[in-house]
């Protein structure tokens, strides 16, 4: 199983007029993925409620909307992020009719009810993050061995993201790829997508050999920083090969083990390949970030976040640590 490269469309939410643009784009995406009218209508309500919730409680925030793929199942993901006061009692707020803003109180309850997958994270005074996914006619397994969440967005002013990520799973081997094409825009995207296509062509290839194949495939491009993380499910182990400035770690809720990338540019100046292997116990989360994310994040400062959906982990890291002057990618994978 190999997923296709996916970036999200980012919508700043600051005015009521912003809601219609996000809703319209989300419905167009759903229709392009083959959603029927009823399911597209559910998505429209979810997006509307998420954006309205931001305006009412946080004044401003961000919606990230993009495709979700797991095997042959296709869906649409929505991540809502804000830096407002947070949600005082999340469980209570999920009940229809509960409101702290003098409204009908159907926002969180409606989102929770309509979404096929729903999760939320909040911390008092430190904002809120909401994750929703709506699947099409075919749904993925209810409890996959790996749970994946990602944020991948272009720098402001660019339509095409120079970062890309992908995931492949064959038997007991799962491979996570993050590529950051040099610079940004279409030429950077050409480089990073060449890395993704290589993983799609050779999903079972080991990290060093896969990186070498990417190096050859990317020679006609400007090159990219690339990280390949291989998770061996049967051995509870991660093997990692990285070239360039992409950070990677394995967090188990108590410790965070950082992995090392060597200097160089895949496709141009790849001087050294070296594989590092560390344990990856069940329940751990593998996190990879392009250099559009600072390295200062610490999950320990977000009580309870480690146990939420990986998309919320990726979303909160993006919200609070994106540099804002480059494409940004965070991929989080929980080994369940």
mmCIF file of C-alpha atoms in Angstrom:
data_model
loop_
_atom_site.group_PDB
_atom_site.id
_atom_site.type_symbol
_atom_site.label_atom_id
_atom_site.label_comp_id
_atom_site.label_asym_id
_atom_site.label_seq_id
_atom_site.Cartn_x
_atom_site.Cartn_y
_atom_site.Cartn_z
ATOM 1 C CA UNK A 1 0.000 0.000 0.000
ATOM 2 C CA UNK A 2 1.436 3.363 -1.050
ATOM 3 C CA UNK A 3 -0.313 6.657 -0.507
ATOM 4 C CA UNK A 4 -0.207 9.469 -3.050
ATOM 5 C CA UNK A 5 1.567 12.765 -2.290
ATOM 6 C CA UNK A 6 -0.887 15.047 -0.542
ATOM 7 C CA UNK A 7 -0.750 18.688 0.428
ATOM 8 C CA UNK A 8 -3.480 20.644 2.142
ATOM 9 C CA UNK A 9 -5.116 23.896 1.220
ATOM 10 C CA UNK A 10 -4.741 26.399 4.028
ATOM 11 C CA UNK A 11 -7.501 28.890 4.803
ATOM 12 C CA UNK A 12 -7.014 31.751 7.245
ATOM 13 C CA UNK A 13 -10.254 32.295 9.154
ATOM 14 C CA UNK A 14 -10.774 35.845 10.375
ATOM 15 C CA UNK A 15 -14.093 36.942 8.861
ATOM 16 C CA UNK A 16 -17.429 35.312 8.082
ATOM 17 C CA UNK A 17 -16.628 35.652 4.383
ATOM 18 C CA UNK A 18 -13.710 33.233 4.813
ATOM 19 C CA UNK A 19 -16.094 30.390 5.609
ATOM 20 C CA UNK A 20 -17.640 30.161 2.141
ATOM 21 C CA UNK A 21 -14.250 29.960 0.404
ATOM 22 C CA UNK A 22 -13.136 27.048 2.595
ATOM 23 C CA UNK A 23 -16.482 25.280 2.251
ATOM 24 C CA UNK A 24 -16.540 25.682 -1.528
ATOM 25 C CA UNK A 25 -13.012 24.339 -1.956
ATOM 26 C CA UNK A 26 -13.685 21.388 0.354
ATOM 27 C CA UNK A 27 -16.830 20.390 -1.538
ATOM 28 C CA UNK A 28 -14.996 20.645 -4.869
ATOM 29 C CA UNK A 29 -12.283 18.355 -3.488
ATOM 30 C CA UNK A 30 -14.885 15.876 -2.250
ATOM 31 C CA UNK A 31 -16.641 15.810 -5.616
ATOM 32 C CA UNK A 32 -13.323 15.291 -7.410
ATOM 33 C CA UNK A 33 -12.747 12.249 -5.185
ATOM 34 C CA UNK A 34 -16.127 10.782 -6.125
ATOM 35 C CA UNK A 35 -18.158 11.720 -3.049
ATOM 36 C CA UNK A 36 -21.905 11.641 -3.529
ATOM 37 C CA UNK A 37 -24.081 14.698 -2.874
ATOM 38 C CA UNK A 38 -25.094 13.602 0.618
ATOM 39 C CA UNK A 39 -21.525 12.996 1.794
ATOM 40 C CA UNK A 40 -20.321 16.247 0.212
ATOM 41 C CA UNK A 41 -23.115 17.997 2.078
ATOM 42 C CA UNK A 42 -21.903 16.529 5.375
ATOM 43 C CA UNK A 43 -18.414 17.833 4.649
ATOM 44 C CA UNK A 44 -19.798 21.306 3.912
ATOM 45 C CA UNK A 45 -21.468 21.373 7.330
ATOM 46 C CA UNK A 46 -18.310 20.145 9.080
ATOM 47 C CA UNK A 47 -16.181 22.861 7.476
ATOM 48 C CA UNK A 48 -18.781 25.544 8.209
ATOM 49 C CA UNK A 49 -19.046 24.531 11.868
ATOM 50 C CA UNK A 50 -15.260 24.338 12.296
ATOM 51 C CA UNK A 51 -14.725 27.808 10.844
ATOM 52 C CA UNK A 52 -17.666 29.277 12.756
ATOM 53 C CA UNK A 53 -16.303 27.779 15.971
ATOM 54 C CA UNK A 54 -12.989 29.565 15.372
ATOM 55 C CA UNK A 55 -14.659 32.926 14.763
ATOM 56 C CA UNK A 56 -16.902 32.664 17.819
ATOM 57 C CA UNK A 57 -14.365 31.443 20.335
ATOM 58 C CA UNK A 58 -10.904 32.402 19.062
ATOM 59 C CA UNK A 59 -11.621 35.259 16.584
ATOM 60 C CA UNK A 60 -8.945 33.999 14.178
ATOM 61 C CA UNK A 61 -7.489 30.646 13.223
ATOM 62 C CA UNK A 62 -6.630 28.300 10.372
ATOM 63 C CA UNK A 63 -8.362 25.512 8.482
ATOM 64 C CA UNK A 64 -6.314 22.871 6.662
ATOM 65 C CA UNK A 65 -8.296 20.796 4.162
ATOM 66 C CA UNK A 66 -6.883 17.999 2.037
ATOM 67 C CA UNK A 67 -7.276 14.450 0.757
ATOM 68 C CA UNK A 68 -6.890 11.399 2.984
ATOM 69 C CA UNK A 69 -5.871 8.045 1.576
ATOM 70 C CA UNK A 70 -5.475 4.671 3.215
ATOM 71 C CA UNK A 71 -5.100 1.757 0.863
ATOM 72 C CA UNK A 72 -7.993 1.977 -1.590
ATOM 73 C CA UNK A 73 -10.064 4.191 0.716
ATOM 74 C CA UNK A 74 -10.234 7.912 -0.078
ATOM 75 C CA UNK A 75 -11.500 10.709 2.124
ATOM 76 C CA UNK A 76 -11.165 14.358 3.076
ATOM 77 C CA UNK A 77 -9.431 15.575 6.226
ATOM 78 C CA UNK A 78 -10.091 18.854 8.004
ATOM 79 C CA UNK A 79 -7.790 20.247 10.700
ATOM 80 C CA UNK A 80 -8.923 23.370 12.558
ATOM 81 C CA UNK A 81 -6.297 25.271 14.554
ATOM 82 C CA UNK A 82 -6.530 28.346 16.732
ATOM 83 C CA UNK A 83 -4.724 30.110 19.572
ATOM 84 C CA UNK A 84 -7.856 31.123 21.460
ATOM 85 C CA UNK A 85 -8.770 30.453 25.099
ATOM 86 C CA UNK A 86 -9.253 26.735 24.504
ATOM 87 C CA UNK A 87 -12.232 24.587 25.459
ATOM 88 C CA UNK A 88 -12.899 24.456 29.199
ATOM 89 C CA UNK A 89 -14.772 21.131 29.175
ATOM 90 C CA UNK A 90 -14.324 19.262 25.918
ATOM 91 C CA UNK A 91 -16.563 16.298 26.784
ATOM 92 C CA UNK A 92 -19.427 18.586 27.770
ATOM 93 C CA UNK A 93 -18.945 20.798 24.715
ATOM 94 C CA UNK A 94 -19.336 17.799 22.402
ATOM 95 C CA UNK A 95 -22.971 17.497 23.461
ATOM 96 C CA UNK A 96 -25.397 19.353 21.201
ATOM 97 C CA UNK A 97 -26.954 22.317 22.982
ATOM 98 C CA UNK A 98 -23.883 23.195 25.054
ATOM 99 C CA UNK A 99 -22.400 26.614 24.282
ATOM 100 C CA UNK A 100 -20.155 29.149 25.983
ATOM 101 C CA UNK A 101 -20.754 31.805 23.327
ATOM 102 C CA UNK A 102 -24.519 32.222 23.593
ATOM 103 C CA UNK A 103 -25.191 30.196 20.408
ATOM 104 C CA UNK A 104 -27.267 27.080 19.700
ATOM 105 C CA UNK A 105 -24.287 24.963 20.764
ATOM 106 C CA UNK A 106 -24.414 22.553 17.828
ATOM 107 C CA UNK A 107 -20.893 23.254 16.512
ATOM 108 C CA UNK A 108 -18.628 20.648 18.174
ATOM 109 C CA UNK A 109 -21.513 18.227 18.567
ATOM 110 C CA UNK A 110 -22.375 18.441 14.883
ATOM 111 C CA UNK A 111 -18.748 17.978 13.841
ATOM 112 C CA UNK A 112 -18.382 14.966 16.105
ATOM 113 C CA UNK A 113 -21.624 13.412 14.870
ATOM 114 C CA UNK A 114 -21.016 13.917 11.136
ATOM 115 C CA UNK A 115 -17.333 12.960 10.916
ATOM 116 C CA UNK A 116 -16.242 9.344 10.406
ATOM 117 C CA UNK A 117 -13.176 10.155 12.506
ATOM 118 C CA UNK A 118 -13.042 12.941 15.082
ATOM 119 C CA UNK A 119 -10.538 14.014 17.713
ATOM 120 C CA UNK A 120 -9.742 17.240 19.500
ATOM 121 C CA UNK A 121 -7.025 18.698 21.694
ATOM 122 C CA UNK A 122 -7.235 21.741 23.885
ATOM 123 C CA UNK A 123 -5.247 23.302 26.682
ATOM 124 C CA UNK A 124 -6.484 26.148 28.841
ATOM 125 C CA UNK A 125 -5.378 29.454 27.342
ATOM 126 C CA UNK A 126 -3.328 27.698 24.660
ATOM 127 C CA UNK A 127 -5.830 27.261 21.864
ATOM 128 C CA UNK A 128 -7.640 24.307 20.358
ATOM 129 C CA UNK A 129 -7.044 21.814 17.555
ATOM 130 C CA UNK A 130 -9.771 19.716 15.933
ATOM 131 C CA UNK A 131 -9.322 16.824 13.514
ATOM 132 C CA UNK A 132 -12.084 15.409 11.319
ATOM 133 C CA UNK A 133 -12.071 12.908 8.484
ATOM 134 C CA UNK A 134 -14.928 11.947 6.202
ATOM 135 C CA UNK A 135 -14.475 8.869 4.018
ATOM 136 C CA UNK A 136 -16.110 8.167 0.678
ATOM 137 C CA UNK A 137 -17.952 4.996 -0.292
ATOM 138 C CA UNK A 138 -15.097 2.777 0.919
ATOM 139 C CA UNK A 139 -13.690 3.046 4.430
ATOM 140 C CA UNK A 140 -10.313 1.854 5.792
ATOM 141 C CA UNK A 141 -9.926 -0.708 8.609
ATOM 142 C CA UNK A 142 -11.332 0.525 11.918
ATOM 143 C CA UNK A 143 -8.086 -0.119 13.824
ATOM 144 C CA UNK A 144 -5.042 -0.064 11.526
ATOM 145 C CA UNK A 145 -1.672 -1.008 12.986
ATOM 146 C CA UNK A 146 -0.392 2.422 11.976
ATOM 147 C CA UNK A 147 -2.216 5.717 12.438
ATOM 148 C CA UNK A 148 -0.991 8.593 10.251
ATOM 149 C CA UNK A 149 -1.396 12.358 10.424
ATOM 150 C CA UNK A 150 0.341 15.089 8.463
ATOM 151 C CA UNK A 151 0.455 18.764 7.618
ATOM 152 C CA UNK A 152 2.074 19.726 4.305
ATOM 153 C CA UNK A 153 1.517 23.287 3.089
ATOM 154 C CA UNK A 154 3.322 25.727 0.781
ATOM 155 C CA UNK A 155 4.828 28.994 1.918
ATOM 156 C CA UNK A 156 2.495 31.977 1.684
ATOM 157 C CA UNK A 157 2.226 33.212 -1.903
ATOM 158 C CA UNK A 158 2.877 29.829 -3.523
ATOM 159 C CA UNK A 159 0.203 27.504 -4.873
ATOM 160 C CA UNK A 160 2.489 24.484 -5.180
ATOM 161 C CA UNK A 161 4.342 23.048 -2.197
ATOM 162 C CA UNK A 162 8.035 22.256 -2.557
ATOM 163 C CA UNK A 163 7.753 19.699 0.242
ATOM 164 C CA UNK A 164 6.204 16.268 -0.199
ATOM 165 C CA UNK A 165 5.652 13.206 1.920
ATOM 166 C CA UNK A 166 4.568 9.643 1.259
ATOM 167 C CA UNK A 167 3.962 6.393 3.053
ATOM 168 C CA UNK A 168 4.310 2.799 1.865
ATOM 169 C CA UNK A 169 3.377 -0.384 3.682
ATOM 170 C CA UNK A 170 4.268 -3.887 2.542
ATOM 171 C CA UNK A 171 3.942 -6.827 4.922
ATOM 172 C CA UNK A 172 5.832 -6.065 8.135
ATOM 173 C CA UNK A 173 7.675 -3.070 6.650
ATOM 174 C CA UNK A 174 6.288 0.486 6.615
ATOM 175 C CA UNK A 175 8.269 3.313 5.024
ATOM 176 C CA UNK A 176 7.766 7.017 5.695
ATOM 177 C CA UNK A 177 9.293 9.593 3.360
ATOM 178 C CA UNK A 178 9.635 13.364 3.688
ATOM 179 C CA UNK A 179 11.309 15.394 0.922
ATOM 180 C CA UNK A 180 12.028 19.126 0.862
ATOM 181 C CA UNK A 181 12.927 20.399 -2.606
ATOM 182 C CA UNK A 182 15.479 23.193 -2.624
ATOM 183 C CA UNK A 183 13.750 26.556 -2.529
ATOM 184 C CA UNK A 184 10.011 26.535 -3.084
ATOM 185 C CA UNK A 185 7.444 26.595 -5.869
ATOM 186 C CA UNK A 186 7.103 24.314 -8.928
ATOM 187 C CA UNK A 187 10.817 23.533 -9.347
ATOM 188 C CA UNK A 188 11.137 22.488 -5.711
ATOM 189 C CA UNK A 189 7.975 20.391 -6.093
ATOM 190 C CA UNK A 190 9.451 18.657 -9.138
ATOM 191 C CA UNK A 191 12.368 17.467 -7.009
ATOM 192 C CA UNK A 192 10.340 16.328 -4.004
ATOM 193 C CA UNK A 193 7.770 14.545 -6.163
ATOM 194 C CA UNK A 194 10.579 12.630 -7.886
ATOM 195 C CA UNK A 195 11.434 11.213 -4.458
ATOM 196 C CA UNK A 196 7.793 10.235 -3.877
ATOM 197 C CA UNK A 197 7.539 8.536 -7.278
ATOM 198 C CA UNK A 198 10.641 6.507 -6.461
ATOM 199 C CA UNK A 199 9.041 5.225 -3.250
ATOM 200 C CA UNK A 200 5.898 4.383 -5.217
ATOM 201 C CA UNK A 201 7.991 2.418 -7.703
ATOM 202 C CA UNK A 202 10.027 0.585 -5.026
ATOM 203 C CA UNK A 203 7.866 0.434 -1.868
ATOM 204 C CA UNK A 204 9.735 -2.512 -0.356
ATOM 205 C CA UNK A 205 13.261 -1.257 -0.989
ATOM 206 C CA UNK A 206 15.482 -0.790 2.085
ATOM 207 C CA UNK A 207 16.346 2.788 3.163
ATOM 208 C CA UNK A 208 19.915 3.096 1.828
ATOM 209 C CA UNK A 209 19.063 1.470 -1.499
ATOM 210 C CA UNK A 210 15.904 3.555 -1.780
ATOM 211 C CA UNK A 211 17.850 6.748 -1.111
ATOM 212 C CA UNK A 212 20.356 5.817 -3.805
ATOM 213 C CA UNK A 213 17.504 5.245 -6.279
ATOM 214 C CA UNK A 214 16.067 8.654 -5.361
ATOM 215 C CA UNK A 215 19.458 10.244 -5.913
ATOM 216 C CA UNK A 216 19.528 8.918 -9.474
ATOM 217 C CA UNK A 217 15.909 9.854 -10.157
ATOM 218 C CA UNK A 218 16.423 13.413 -8.891
ATOM 219 C CA UNK A 219 19.579 14.249 -10.863
ATOM 220 C CA UNK A 220 17.603 16.237 -13.497
ATOM 221 C CA UNK A 221 16.046 18.338 -10.708
ATOM 222 C CA UNK A 222 17.460 20.932 -8.329
ATOM 223 C CA UNK A 223 17.591 18.241 -5.612
ATOM 224 C CA UNK A 224 16.115 17.958 -2.165
ATOM 225 C CA UNK A 225 16.673 17.133 1.464
ATOM 226 C CA UNK A 226 15.204 13.670 2.013
ATOM 227 C CA UNK A 227 14.532 11.475 5.025
ATOM 228 C CA UNK A 228 13.506 7.818 4.853
ATOM 229 C CA UNK A 229 12.221 6.082 7.973
ATOM 230 C CA UNK A 230 11.551 2.346 7.861
ATOM 231 C CA UNK A 231 9.416 0.853 10.616
ATOM 232 C CA UNK A 232 9.882 -2.895 11.091
ATOM 233 C CA UNK A 233 6.616 -3.901 12.734
ATOM 234 C CA UNK A 234 7.662 -7.409 13.707
ATOM 235 C CA UNK A 235 10.886 -6.218 15.352
ATOM 236 C CA UNK A 236 9.569 -2.982 16.946
ATOM 237 C CA UNK A 237 12.466 -1.130 15.352
ATOM 238 C CA UNK A 238 13.018 1.951 13.220
ATOM 239 C CA UNK A 239 15.757 2.227 10.569
ATOM 240 C CA UNK A 240 16.527 5.732 9.350
ATOM 241 C CA UNK A 241 18.548 7.328 6.568
ATOM 242 C CA UNK A 242 18.557 11.092 6.105
ATOM 243 C CA UNK A 243 20.345 13.576 3.860
ATOM 244 C CA UNK A 244 19.829 17.279 4.434
ATOM 245 C CA UNK A 245 17.917 19.313 6.977
ATOM 246 C CA UNK A 246 14.927 17.155 7.896
ATOM 247 C CA UNK A 247 14.479 16.316 11.563
ATOM 248 C CA UNK A 248 13.192 12.954 12.739
ATOM 249 C CA UNK A 249 12.548 11.359 16.099
ATOM 250 C CA UNK A 250 10.724 8.572 17.876
ATOM 251 C CA UNK A 251 8.727 9.607 20.956
ATOM 252 C CA UNK A 252 7.236 7.062 23.347
ATOM 253 C CA UNK A 253 5.550 9.419 25.795
ATOM 254 C CA UNK A 254 8.489 9.417 28.190
ATOM 255 C CA UNK A 255 11.513 9.953 25.953
ATOM 256 C CA UNK A 256 12.260 11.463 22.555
ATOM 257 C CA UNK A 257 15.076 9.866 20.556
ATOM 258 C CA UNK A 258 16.439 12.041 17.786
ATOM 259 C CA UNK A 259 17.770 10.570 14.548
ATOM 260 C CA UNK A 260 20.702 11.973 12.580
ATOM 261 C CA UNK A 261 20.780 13.175 8.976
ATOM 262 C CA UNK A 262 24.015 13.839 7.089
ATOM 263 C CA UNK A 263 24.749 16.994 5.125
ATOM 264 C CA UNK A 264 24.133 16.931 1.394
ATOM 265 C CA UNK A 265 21.539 17.250 -1.357
ATOM 266 C CA UNK A 266 19.872 14.186 -2.820
ATOM 267 C CA UNK A 267 20.111 14.386 -6.604
ATOM 268 C CA UNK A 268 23.096 16.703 -6.484
ATOM 269 C CA UNK A 269 25.656 16.365 -3.717
ATOM 270 C CA UNK A 270 24.929 13.255 -1.656
ATOM 271 C CA UNK A 271 28.229 12.574 0.063
ATOM 272 C CA UNK A 272 27.353 9.985 2.678
ATOM 273 C CA UNK A 273 24.592 7.541 3.494
ATOM 274 C CA UNK A 274 24.388 5.999 6.952
ATOM 275 C CA UNK A 275 21.565 4.003 8.481
ATOM 276 C CA UNK A 276 20.677 4.468 12.146
ATOM 277 C CA UNK A 277 18.483 1.976 14.005
ATOM 278 C CA UNK A 278 16.617 2.510 17.285
ATOM 279 C CA UNK A 279 13.801 0.714 19.126
ATOM 280 C CA UNK A 280 10.219 1.739 18.366
ATOM 281 C CA UNK A 281 7.889 0.234 20.971
ATOM 282 C CA UNK A 282 4.161 -0.151 20.343
ATOM 283 C CA UNK A 283 2.409 3.115 21.139
ATOM 284 C CA UNK A 284 5.364 5.224 20.035
ATOM 285 C CA UNK A 285 4.989 8.083 17.552
ATOM 286 C CA UNK A 286 7.475 8.700 14.728
ATOM 287 C CA UNK A 287 7.675 12.397 13.809
ATOM 288 C CA UNK A 288 9.427 13.927 10.798
ATOM 289 C CA UNK A 289 9.620 17.678 10.063
ATOM 290 C CA UNK A 290 10.978 19.655 7.145
ATOM 291 C CA UNK A 291 13.053 22.731 7.964
ATOM 292 C CA UNK A 292 9.957 24.897 7.613
ATOM 293 C CA UNK A 293 9.400 23.819 11.247
ATOM 294 C CA UNK A 294 11.750 24.945 14.010
ATOM 295 C CA UNK A 295 13.320 22.263 16.188
ATOM 296 C CA UNK A 296 12.238 23.845 19.477
ATOM 297 C CA UNK A 297 8.967 21.919 19.931
ATOM 298 C CA UNK A 298 8.511 19.698 22.959
ATOM 299 C CA UNK A 299 5.442 17.470 23.399
ATOM 300 C CA UNK A 300 5.961 17.507 27.163
ATOM 301 C CA UNK A 301 4.735 21.108 27.149
ATOM 302 C CA UNK A 302 1.379 19.949 25.748
ATOM 303 C CA UNK A 303 -0.162 17.639 28.374
ATOM 304 C CA UNK A 304 -2.312 14.991 26.763
ATOM 305 C CA UNK A 305 -1.319 15.745 23.169
ATOM 306 C CA UNK A 306 0.814 12.614 22.796
ATOM 307 C CA UNK A 307 -2.292 10.441 23.130
ATOM 308 C CA UNK A 308 -4.349 12.301 20.507
ATOM 309 C CA UNK A 309 -4.636 11.497 16.799
ATOM 310 C CA UNK A 310 -1.287 12.003 15.002
ATOM 311 C CA UNK A 311 -2.936 14.657 12.802
ATOM 312 C CA UNK A 312 -3.435 16.765 15.938
ATOM 313 C CA UNK A 313 0.200 16.263 16.953
ATOM 314 C CA UNK A 314 1.266 17.399 13.479
ATOM 315 C CA UNK A 315 -1.226 20.269 13.512
ATOM 316 C CA UNK A 316 -0.169 21.683 16.882
ATOM 317 C CA UNK A 317 3.531 21.455 15.995
ATOM 318 C CA UNK A 318 2.785 23.262 12.729
ATOM 319 C CA UNK A 319 0.606 25.898 14.418
ATOM 320 C CA UNK A 320 3.172 26.802 17.065
ATOM 321 C CA UNK A 321 6.518 26.178 15.346
ATOM 322 C CA UNK A 322 6.182 26.906 11.612
ATOM 323 C CA UNK A 323 8.834 29.413 10.529
ATOM 324 C CA UNK A 324 6.398 31.108 8.150
ATOM 325 C CA UNK A 325 8.960 31.749 5.420
ATOM 326 C CA UNK A 326 9.202 28.291 3.841
ATOM 327 C CA UNK A 327 7.098 25.304 2.895
ATOM 328 C CA UNK A 328 6.282 23.310 6.025
ATOM 329 C CA UNK A 329 5.711 19.604 6.600
ATOM 330 C CA UNK A 330 5.091 17.565 9.733
ATOM 331 C CA UNK A 331 4.331 13.845 9.503
ATOM 332 C CA UNK A 332 3.395 11.857 12.603
ATOM 333 C CA UNK A 333 2.849 8.075 12.596
ATOM 334 C CA UNK A 334 1.704 6.126 15.647
ATOM 335 C CA UNK A 335 2.633 2.465 15.889
ATOM 336 C CA UNK A 336 -0.511 1.024 17.497
#
